[in-house]
Short mmCIF file of C-alpha atoms in Angstrom, two decimals:
data_model
loop_
_atom_site.label_atom_id
_atom_site.label_comp_id
_atom_site.label_asym_id
_atom_site.label_seq_id
_atom_site.Cartn_x
_atom_site.Cartn_y
_atom_site.Cartn_z
CA MET A 1 -54.81 39.70 -50.12
CA THR A 2 -51.57 39.54 -48.13
CA GLU A 3 -50.86 36.12 -46.64
CA LEU A 4 -50.17 36.19 -42.89
CA ALA A 5 -46.72 35.07 -41.76
CA PRO A 6 -46.78 31.69 -39.98
CA THR A 7 -46.51 31.56 -36.18
CA TYR A 8 -44.00 29.18 -34.65
CA HIS A 9 -44.15 27.78 -31.14
CA CYS A 10 -41.71 25.41 -29.47
CA ILE A 11 -43.12 23.34 -26.60
CA ILE A 12 -40.33 22.24 -24.26
CA ASP A 13 -39.79 20.22 -21.10
CA VAL A 14 -36.57 19.47 -19.25
CA GLU A 15 -35.73 17.12 -16.40
CA THR A 16 -32.97 18.30 -14.11
CA THR A 17 -30.77 17.48 -11.12
CA GLY A 18 -33.19 19.44 -8.94
CA LYS A 19 -31.27 22.39 -7.51
CA GLY A 20 -33.62 25.29 -8.08
CA ILE A 21 -32.12 27.43 -10.85
CA ASN A 22 -28.53 28.20 -9.91
CA GLY A 23 -26.41 25.07 -10.19
CA ASN A 24 -29.27 23.09 -11.73
CA ARG A 25 -28.28 20.92 -14.70
CA ILE A 26 -30.35 19.22 -17.40
CA THR A 27 -30.65 15.41 -17.44
CA GLU A 28 -33.21 15.15 -20.26
CA PHE A 29 -34.49 17.51 -22.95
CA CYS A 30 -37.48 17.41 -25.28
CA ALA A 31 -38.78 20.02 -27.74
CA VAL A 32 -41.65 19.95 -30.26
CA ARG A 33 -41.81 22.72 -32.86
CA LEU A 34 -45.23 23.87 -34.15
CA LYS A 35 -46.08 25.91 -37.24
CA ASP A 36 -49.54 27.47 -36.93
CA GLY A 37 -50.43 24.78 -34.41
CA GLU A 38 -49.13 21.80 -36.41
CA ILE A 39 -46.09 19.70 -35.44
CA ILE A 40 -43.18 20.10 -37.87
CA ASP A 41 -40.17 18.97 -35.78
CA LYS A 42 -39.29 17.10 -32.60
CA PHE A 43 -36.07 16.50 -30.70
CA THR A 44 -35.50 14.58 -27.47
CA SER A 45 -32.34 13.41 -25.71
CA LEU A 46 -30.91 12.38 -22.38
CA VAL A 47 -28.18 14.78 -21.25
CA ASN A 48 -25.11 14.15 -19.10
CA PRO A 49 -25.42 16.81 -16.36
CA GLU A 50 -21.78 16.45 -15.32
CA GLN A 51 -22.90 16.13 -11.72
CA TYR A 52 -24.48 13.67 -9.29
CA ILE A 53 -28.24 13.02 -9.60
CA PRO A 54 -29.82 12.96 -6.13
CA PRO A 55 -31.89 9.89 -5.14
CA PHE A 56 -35.12 11.90 -4.77
CA ILE A 57 -34.79 13.02 -8.41
CA THR A 58 -34.19 9.43 -9.55
CA ASN A 59 -37.28 8.33 -7.59
CA LEU A 60 -39.32 11.03 -9.36
CA THR A 61 -38.03 10.70 -12.94
CA GLY A 62 -36.40 7.28 -13.06
CA ILE A 63 -33.24 8.90 -14.44
CA ASP A 64 -30.07 7.86 -12.63
CA ASP A 65 -26.33 8.39 -13.08
CA ALA A 66 -25.92 5.20 -15.11
CA MET A 67 -28.55 6.27 -17.67
CA VAL A 68 -26.80 9.56 -18.47
CA GLU A 69 -23.20 8.34 -18.23
CA ASP A 70 -22.86 7.96 -22.01
CA ALA A 71 -25.41 10.63 -22.94
CA PRO A 72 -24.24 13.80 -24.77
CA LEU A 73 -23.23 16.87 -22.79
CA PHE A 74 -25.47 19.90 -23.22
CA GLU A 75 -22.80 21.60 -25.32
CA GLU A 76 -23.14 18.70 -27.79
CA ILE A 77 -26.88 19.30 -28.30
CA ALA A 78 -26.76 23.10 -27.89
CA GLN A 79 -26.82 23.80 -31.63
CA ARG A 80 -29.85 21.54 -32.10
CA VAL A 81 -31.65 23.37 -29.25
CA LEU A 82 -30.91 26.72 -30.87
CA GLU A 83 -32.20 25.50 -34.24
CA ILE A 84 -35.47 24.02 -33.03
CA THR A 85 -36.30 27.11 -30.96
CA GLU A 86 -35.09 29.72 -33.47
CA GLY A 87 -37.82 32.23 -34.33
CA ALA A 88 -40.33 30.38 -32.16
CA ILE A 89 -42.18 31.32 -28.98
CA PHE A 90 -40.85 29.25 -26.08
CA VAL A 91 -43.77 27.40 -24.46
CA ALA A 92 -43.67 25.29 -21.29
CA HIS A 93 -45.73 24.30 -18.29
CA ASN A 94 -44.25 26.64 -15.66
CA VAL A 95 -42.17 28.31 -18.36
CA ASN A 96 -39.82 30.31 -16.16
CA PHE A 97 -38.32 27.14 -14.73
CA ASP A 98 -37.53 25.44 -18.05
CA PHE A 99 -36.47 28.65 -19.74
CA ASN A 100 -34.10 29.75 -16.98
CA VAL A 101 -32.49 26.31 -16.70
CA ILE A 102 -31.81 26.26 -20.46
CA LYS A 103 -30.65 29.88 -20.36
CA GLY A 104 -28.23 28.89 -17.57
CA GLU A 105 -26.84 26.04 -19.65
CA PHE A 106 -26.18 28.41 -22.56
CA LYS A 107 -24.64 30.96 -20.23
CA ARG A 108 -22.03 28.36 -19.20
CA LEU A 109 -21.15 28.11 -22.88
CA GLY A 110 -20.94 31.87 -23.28
CA VAL A 111 -24.07 32.00 -25.44
CA SER A 112 -27.01 34.38 -24.92
CA PHE A 113 -30.38 32.63 -25.12
CA VAL A 114 -33.32 34.99 -25.71
CA ARG A 115 -36.82 33.91 -26.70
CA LYS A 116 -40.38 35.13 -26.22
CA LYS A 117 -42.19 32.97 -23.64
CA LEU A 118 -45.65 31.60 -22.89
CA CYS A 119 -46.63 29.62 -19.80
CA THR A 120 -49.34 26.97 -20.17
CA VAL A 121 -50.04 27.11 -16.43
CA ARG A 122 -50.96 30.79 -16.57
CA LEU A 123 -52.72 30.45 -19.93
CA SER A 124 -54.80 27.59 -18.50
CA ARG A 125 -55.75 29.66 -15.47
CA LYS A 126 -57.05 32.33 -17.82
CA LEU A 127 -58.70 30.19 -20.49
CA ILE A 128 -59.82 27.21 -18.34
CA PRO A 129 -60.69 28.88 -15.03
CA ASN A 130 -61.84 27.43 -11.69
CA LEU A 131 -59.99 24.12 -11.75
CA PHE A 132 -58.80 22.72 -8.42
CA SER A 133 -55.20 22.36 -9.59
CA TYR A 134 -53.13 23.46 -12.57
CA SER A 135 -50.25 21.01 -12.17
CA LEU A 136 -49.72 19.17 -15.43
CA GLY A 137 -50.96 15.83 -14.04
CA ASN A 138 -54.15 17.21 -12.48
CA LEU A 139 -54.87 19.53 -15.39
CA CYS A 140 -54.58 16.70 -17.92
CA ALA A 141 -56.83 14.50 -15.78
CA SER A 142 -59.42 17.28 -15.50
CA ILE A 143 -59.77 17.91 -19.23
CA GLY A 144 -59.06 14.42 -20.57
CA ILE A 145 -55.53 14.70 -21.95
CA PRO A 146 -53.51 11.45 -21.98
CA LEU A 147 -50.29 11.76 -19.97
CA ASN A 148 -47.93 8.85 -20.39
CA ASN A 149 -44.45 8.53 -18.95
CA ARG A 150 -45.00 11.29 -16.36
CA HIS A 151 -41.93 13.24 -15.19
CA ARG A 152 -39.98 12.30 -18.30
CA ALA A 153 -39.24 15.07 -20.79
CA GLU A 154 -40.92 13.47 -23.80
CA GLY A 155 -44.03 12.32 -21.94
CA ASP A 156 -44.60 15.72 -20.37
CA THR A 157 -43.88 17.55 -23.63
CA ASP A 158 -46.34 15.42 -25.63
CA ALA A 159 -49.10 16.16 -23.09
CA THR A 160 -48.25 19.87 -23.08
CA VAL A 161 -48.48 19.97 -26.89
CA ILE A 162 -52.07 18.66 -26.73
CA LEU A 163 -52.87 21.13 -23.95
CA PHE A 164 -51.40 24.04 -25.90
CA LYS A 165 -53.40 23.16 -29.02
CA ARG A 166 -56.58 23.26 -26.95
CA LEU A 167 -55.57 26.62 -25.54
CA LEU A 168 -55.03 27.91 -29.08
CA ASP A 169 -58.57 26.83 -29.98
CA LEU A 170 -60.01 28.53 -26.88
CA ASP A 171 -58.18 31.77 -27.66
CA GLU A 172 -59.49 32.22 -31.20
CA ASP A 173 -58.72 35.92 -31.53
CA LYS A 174 -55.34 35.46 -29.73
CA LYS A 175 -56.12 38.31 -27.33
CA VAL A 176 -55.01 36.36 -24.27
CA MET A 177 -51.77 35.08 -25.79
CA ASN A 178 -50.90 38.47 -27.25
CA ALA A 179 -51.48 40.07 -23.85
CA PHE A 180 -49.15 37.53 -22.24
CA LEU A 181 -46.52 38.18 -24.91
CA ASN A 182 -46.65 41.94 -24.36
CA VAL A 183 -43.23 42.93 -23.03
CA ARG A 184 -44.88 45.26 -20.53
CA SER A 185 -47.11 42.52 -19.17
CA LYS A 186 -46.17 41.24 -15.71
CA GLU A 187 -47.97 37.92 -16.28
CA ALA A 188 -44.89 36.05 -17.46
CA THR A 189 -42.90 37.01 -14.35
CA LEU A 190 -45.48 35.78 -11.84
CA PRO A 191 -45.23 32.39 -10.11
CA PRO A 192 -47.25 29.71 -11.95
CA HIS A 193 -49.77 29.05 -9.15
CA LEU A 194 -50.52 32.69 -8.29
CA PRO A 195 -53.55 34.30 -9.98
CA SER A 196 -52.73 37.74 -11.37
CA ARG A 197 -55.77 39.26 -9.64
CA ILE A 198 -54.04 38.73 -6.27
CA ILE A 199 -51.18 40.98 -7.40
CA GLN A 200 -53.57 43.53 -8.88
CA GLU A 201 -55.41 43.80 -5.55
CA LEU A 202 -52.29 44.45 -3.46
CA PRO A 203 -52.15 47.96 -1.94
CA GLU A 204 -49.33 50.41 -2.63
CA THR A 205 -48.82 51.42 0.98
CA ALA A 206 -46.85 50.35 4.05
CA GLY A 207 -47.59 47.08 5.81
CA ILE A 208 -46.72 43.39 5.84
CA TYR A 209 -47.41 40.64 3.31
CA LEU A 210 -47.76 36.89 3.84
CA PHE A 211 -46.83 34.30 1.21
CA LYS A 212 -48.88 31.11 1.69
CA ASP A 213 -48.53 27.64 0.21
CA ARG A 214 -51.22 25.43 -1.25
CA ALA A 215 -52.44 24.38 2.22
CA GLY A 216 -52.66 28.02 3.38
CA LYS A 217 -49.57 27.76 5.57
CA ILE A 218 -47.49 30.94 5.88
CA ILE A 219 -44.10 30.32 4.24
CA TYR A 220 -42.75 33.89 4.19
CA VAL A 221 -43.46 37.16 5.97
CA GLY A 222 -42.14 40.48 4.71
CA LYS A 223 -42.59 44.16 5.46
CA ALA A 224 -42.72 46.94 2.92
CA ILE A 225 -43.24 50.66 2.50
CA ASN A 226 -45.04 49.77 -0.75
CA ILE A 227 -46.52 46.26 -0.47
CA LYS A 228 -47.30 45.75 -4.16
CA LYS A 229 -43.91 46.95 -5.38
CA ARG A 230 -42.02 44.82 -2.82
CA VAL A 231 -44.00 41.66 -3.60
CA LEU A 232 -43.32 42.02 -7.33
CA SER A 233 -39.61 42.46 -6.63
CA HIS A 234 -39.51 38.90 -5.28
CA PHE A 235 -40.60 37.57 -8.67
CA TYR A 236 -38.07 39.62 -10.64
CA ASP A 237 -35.21 38.27 -8.49
CA LYS A 238 -33.49 35.25 -10.04
CA LYS A 239 -31.88 33.95 -6.85
CA ASN A 240 -32.59 30.34 -5.93
CA LYS A 241 -34.42 31.25 -2.72
CA GLU A 242 -36.74 33.71 -4.49
CA TYR A 243 -37.43 31.22 -7.27
CA LEU A 244 -38.28 28.42 -4.84
CA LEU A 245 -40.48 30.80 -2.83
CA GLY A 246 -42.42 31.65 -5.98
CA GLN A 247 -42.88 27.99 -6.87
CA GLU A 248 -44.54 27.27 -3.52
CA THR A 249 -46.71 30.40 -3.35
CA TYR A 250 -50.44 30.00 -4.02
CA GLN A 251 -51.82 32.95 -2.07
CA ILE A 252 -50.66 36.33 -0.74
CA ASP A 253 -52.37 38.06 2.17
CA TYR A 254 -51.45 41.42 3.65
CA GLU A 255 -52.06 43.81 6.53
CA VAL A 256 -51.83 47.56 6.01
CA THR A 257 -50.10 49.55 8.77
CA GLY A 258 -49.59 52.92 7.10
CA ASN A 259 -46.05 53.27 8.45
CA GLU A 260 -42.80 51.31 8.51
CA LEU A 261 -42.42 51.07 12.30
CA CYS A 262 -45.69 49.20 12.83
CA ALA A 263 -44.85 47.04 9.82
CA LEU A 264 -41.49 46.07 11.35
CA LEU A 265 -43.10 45.24 14.69
CA LEU A 266 -45.84 43.18 13.05
CA GLU A 267 -43.36 41.37 10.78
CA SER A 268 -41.29 40.37 13.82
CA GLU A 269 -44.42 39.10 15.61
CA TYR A 270 -45.50 36.92 12.67
CA ILE A 271 -42.04 35.45 12.16
CA GLU A 272 -41.85 34.48 15.84
CA GLN A 273 -45.37 33.06 15.79
CA TYR A 274 -45.28 31.06 12.52
CA PHE A 275 -41.58 30.29 11.87
CA PRO A 276 -42.02 30.61 8.06
CA LYS A 277 -39.63 28.31 6.16
CA PHE A 278 -38.30 31.09 3.90
CA ASN A 279 -37.59 33.59 6.68
CA ARG A 280 -34.35 33.61 8.59
CA ALA A 281 -34.82 32.47 12.17
CA GLN A 282 -34.85 35.31 14.67
CA LYS A 283 -32.07 34.70 17.15
CA ILE A 284 -32.84 35.44 20.79
CA PRO A 285 -30.04 36.05 23.29
CA VAL A 286 -29.70 33.34 25.92
CA SER A 287 -29.12 35.86 28.71
CA THR A 288 -29.71 39.49 29.46
CA TYR A 289 -28.04 41.69 32.03
CA THR A 290 -29.57 43.93 34.64
CA ILE A 291 -28.50 46.08 37.59
CA VAL A 292 -29.61 44.50 40.86
CA SER A 293 -29.47 45.71 44.47
CA TYR A 294 -29.11 43.80 47.73
CA GLU A 295 -28.22 44.55 51.34
CA ASN A 296 -24.94 43.17 52.72
CA ARG A 297 -24.19 42.13 56.32
CA LYS A 298 -23.31 45.71 57.27
CA GLY A 299 -26.67 46.96 56.00
CA ILE A 300 -25.09 48.68 52.99
CA LEU A 301 -27.07 48.57 49.76
CA GLN A 302 -24.84 47.07 47.09
CA LEU A 303 -25.35 47.28 43.35
CA ALA A 304 -24.11 44.77 40.77
CA VAL A 305 -24.51 43.67 37.17
CA ALA A 306 -26.25 40.31 37.11
CA LYS A 307 -26.99 37.84 34.33
CA SER A 308 -30.55 36.61 34.06
CA LYS A 309 -32.60 34.59 31.66
CA TYR A 310 -34.36 36.68 29.03
CA ARG A 311 -37.54 38.22 30.45
CA ALA A 312 -39.90 39.85 27.99
CA SER A 313 -41.39 42.00 30.75
CA ALA A 314 -38.09 43.27 32.15
CA THR A 315 -37.98 47.07 32.21
CA ASP A 316 -34.22 47.23 32.61
CA LYS A 317 -32.97 44.57 30.22
CA VAL A 318 -29.58 45.09 28.60
CA TYR A 319 -28.17 42.67 26.03
CA THR A 320 -24.44 42.89 26.77
CA LYS A 321 -22.57 42.89 30.06
CA ALA A 322 -20.41 45.78 28.87
CA LYS A 323 -23.42 48.07 28.38
CA ALA A 324 -24.86 47.18 31.77
CA THR A 325 -21.49 47.83 33.42
CA GLU A 326 -21.17 51.16 31.62
CA ARG A 327 -24.58 52.25 32.91
CA LEU A 328 -23.67 51.18 36.44
CA MET A 329 -20.47 53.23 36.26
CA GLU A 330 -22.50 56.28 35.17
CA LEU A 331 -24.77 55.89 38.21
CA CYS A 332 -21.79 55.33 40.48
CA ASN A 333 -20.11 58.50 39.24
CA THR A 334 -23.25 60.68 39.29
CA TYR A 335 -24.34 59.72 42.79
CA HIS A 336 -20.85 59.38 44.31
CA LEU A 337 -21.30 55.71 45.07
CA CYS A 338 -18.57 53.32 46.15
CA ALA A 339 -16.91 51.35 43.36
CA ARG A 340 -16.35 48.46 45.76
CA PHE A 341 -20.02 48.24 46.76
CA CYS A 342 -21.09 48.53 43.13
CA GLY A 343 -19.12 45.45 42.17
CA LEU A 344 -16.75 47.53 40.03
CA GLN A 345 -13.67 46.80 42.11
CA ALA A 346 -12.64 43.48 43.63
CA THR A 347 -11.20 44.52 46.99
CA PHE A 348 -12.02 44.20 50.68
CA GLY A 349 -10.37 47.47 51.60
CA GLN A 350 -10.92 51.08 50.67
CA CYS A 351 -11.99 51.60 47.06
CA SER A 352 -9.48 53.08 44.64
CA HIS A 353 -11.05 52.76 41.21
CA TYR A 354 -8.97 54.33 38.45
CA ARG A 355 -11.98 56.17 36.95
CA LEU A 356 -14.41 56.57 39.83
CA LYS A 357 -13.13 59.00 42.47
CA GLY A 358 -16.37 60.25 44.04
CA CYS A 359 -16.79 57.74 46.91
CA LYS A 360 -17.44 59.55 50.22
CA GLY A 361 -15.84 56.82 52.31
CA VAL A 362 -18.56 54.33 53.23
CA CYS A 363 -16.03 51.60 52.44
CA ASN A 364 -13.65 53.10 55.06
CA ASP A 365 -16.30 53.86 57.70
CA GLU A 366 -16.03 57.60 56.92
CA GLU A 367 -19.68 57.92 55.86
CA ALA A 368 -22.84 56.80 57.62
CA VAL A 369 -24.51 53.79 56.02
CA ALA A 370 -27.91 55.55 56.07
CA ASP A 371 -26.53 58.50 54.10
CA TYR A 372 -24.90 56.22 51.56
CA ASN A 373 -28.04 54.08 51.16
CA GLU A 374 -30.08 57.20 50.52
CA ARG A 375 -27.91 58.00 47.47
CA VAL A 376 -28.24 54.40 46.30
CA HIS A 377 -32.03 54.79 46.42
CA GLN A 378 -31.72 58.00 44.41
CA ALA A 379 -29.56 56.24 41.82
CA LEU A 380 -32.05 53.38 41.50
CA ALA A 381 -34.93 55.81 41.19
CA ALA A 382 -33.11 57.58 38.36
CA TYR A 383 -32.30 54.25 36.72
CA TYR A 384 -35.92 53.10 36.69
CA SER A 385 -37.25 56.53 35.76
CA GLU A 386 -35.54 56.08 32.39
CA ASN A 387 -38.29 53.58 31.60
CA GLU A 388 -41.00 56.09 30.87
CA THR A 389 -44.54 55.52 29.67
CA TYR A 390 -45.25 57.21 26.34
CA LEU A 391 -46.69 56.92 22.85
CA ILE A 392 -44.89 57.16 19.53
CA LYS A 393 -47.11 58.78 16.91
CA GLU A 394 -46.85 57.65 13.29
CA ARG A 395 -48.85 57.82 10.06
CA GLY A 396 -52.10 55.89 10.07
CA ARG A 397 -53.55 53.62 7.41
CA THR A 398 -55.67 56.48 6.05
CA GLU A 399 -55.43 60.25 6.09
CA ASP A 400 -58.04 60.57 8.85
CA GLU A 401 -56.33 58.36 11.43
CA THR A 402 -53.10 58.24 13.44
CA ALA A 403 -51.06 55.22 14.45
CA PHE A 404 -49.62 54.97 17.95
CA ILE A 405 -47.09 52.62 19.54
CA TYR A 406 -47.53 52.21 23.30
CA ILE A 407 -44.50 51.93 25.60
CA ASP A 408 -45.31 51.22 29.26
CA LYS A 409 -42.43 51.86 31.69
CA GLY A 410 -39.96 51.11 28.92
CA VAL A 411 -41.73 47.97 27.69
CA TYR A 412 -43.45 47.71 24.30
CA LYS A 413 -47.13 46.81 24.80
CA GLY A 414 -48.57 47.07 21.30
CA PHE A 415 -49.94 49.54 18.80
CA GLY A 416 -53.23 50.81 17.47
CA PHE A 417 -54.97 53.37 15.30
CA VAL A 418 -57.07 56.34 16.45
CA PRO A 419 -59.06 59.00 14.60
CA GLU A 420 -56.92 61.96 13.57
CA THR A 421 -59.09 64.27 15.66
CA GLU A 422 -58.62 62.27 18.88
CA GLN A 423 -56.70 63.99 21.69
CA PHE A 424 -54.85 61.86 24.23
CA SER A 425 -52.69 62.42 27.27
CA HIS A 426 -53.80 59.51 29.49
CA PHE A 427 -53.66 55.78 28.82
CA ASP A 428 -57.45 55.62 29.13
CA ASP A 429 -57.68 57.82 26.01
CA VAL A 430 -56.11 55.10 23.82
CA ALA A 431 -56.85 51.91 25.78
CA SER A 432 -59.84 50.91 23.65
CA TYR A 433 -57.81 51.31 20.43
CA LEU A 434 -54.78 49.33 21.61
CA ASN A 435 -53.92 45.95 20.09
CA LEU A 436 -51.89 44.26 22.82
CA LYS A 437 -48.63 42.72 21.63
CA LYS A 438 -45.79 40.78 23.17
CA SER A 439 -42.51 42.50 24.01
CA THR A 440 -39.53 40.56 22.72
CA TYR A 441 -35.84 41.04 22.15
CA HIS A 442 -36.57 41.88 18.51
CA THR A 443 -39.29 44.47 19.20
CA ASP A 444 -36.89 46.10 21.65
CA VAL A 445 -34.16 46.25 19.00
CA ILE A 446 -36.62 47.67 16.44
CA LEU A 447 -37.76 50.43 18.81
CA ARG A 448 -34.23 51.30 19.96
CA SER A 449 -33.13 51.55 16.32
CA TYR A 450 -36.16 53.71 15.44
CA LEU A 451 -35.52 56.16 18.28
CA ARG A 452 -31.82 56.31 17.40
CA ARG A 453 -32.43 56.98 13.70
CA HIS A 454 -35.17 59.58 14.13
CA LYS A 455 -33.79 62.80 15.55
CA ASN A 456 -37.21 64.22 16.40
CA PRO A 457 -39.71 61.38 16.79
CA SER A 458 -43.24 62.33 17.76
CA ILE A 459 -43.30 61.29 21.44
CA ILE A 460 -46.27 61.86 23.74
CA PRO A 461 -45.65 61.24 27.46
CA LEU A 462 -48.61 59.47 29.05
CA ALA A 463 -50.09 59.81 32.49
CA ILE A 464 -51.45 56.57 33.95
CA SER A 465 -54.91 57.11 35.36
CA ALA A 466 -55.43 56.04 38.97
#
């Protein structure tokens, strides 16, 4: 009978300077090597991180700058780390953290560090289900494992060794561990506190997803054409922000929209409503610009570009003075208005604008005020008529429905979903399906960008029922 080759595991814990992954340095290292579940070697050491240890880390671990001043540099213990982990499966509680920190240390030395990995957090979730918490302290308390010298490398490693031995006993046929070691398994890449079933249940369609912390608070909102694929991409990314996001994620919720436009609008709404800590803040312009009209002492209707505070309901909002002025010049030229009475020329005499030559002389008493004002009214009517009421049609969440985005006189009012067979030409046809939303600077930018990028968007003009 052929004797089975022994299986080696190396249980490891590191304490660090606390800077995520990038820039994080080790302050203490401990490793225990197992052969078929029995301890055969152990190594522990303080490490000089060659950088300042923040006070909050000292308060947590008790390790300060003075303690590591004369400790070896990582390069001085690197060979010992390679030896004790050689040919062994790298095991840790929240393995991706410890492994990536050690991998980063070796990278600084120009050494590639590659090992198979197992995470005792994820193994415990599978083999000891339904516990309130899987942090090392709470887990040990729940199943009666002594944990001495918490948040020190040796104390945490010793407790993890006992935990891992129990997990070995619970997984007698090694099916669970072998599945986790499978190179095609996504288990090892997932955040430690996130059950794999949550990922499995994510849809592969367009919509938004919400990362939530332990208390259920939304900490990140994202949009995706394929929700499942996009969520997984966060966990493959090794940037500090993505790593920290994963560490704080306990739950992922989602809303299916069926199309990217509704997803973008919904993402913007959630970010504004919840201010998630891992989303960039949405900047809102302090002022907007609009074309206003007023009657002067001579009874002439004057037009001008005016600054106003941002108004979500404005139908004529423009976000730069230059664009508002350009639109006013177009109106002035089209309707032969006076540059002086449009605020485009600072003069008290006859207008003589270098670009606008169509004035019929109201500024020089050569045209009746009533005739001039009539053209001003025509210009304003044209200006406001640009703000039409219409629907944008998009893909629905299923094959038998259609999504619509409702624009009322140029202002975004919300979106909804209707049966594919539904016909609509009046607002009343879609009113019962509409989810009312708030118009903001960001929804306006999203819609402008959508209409600019799509050469032939599906637009349905709407009649407003009396």
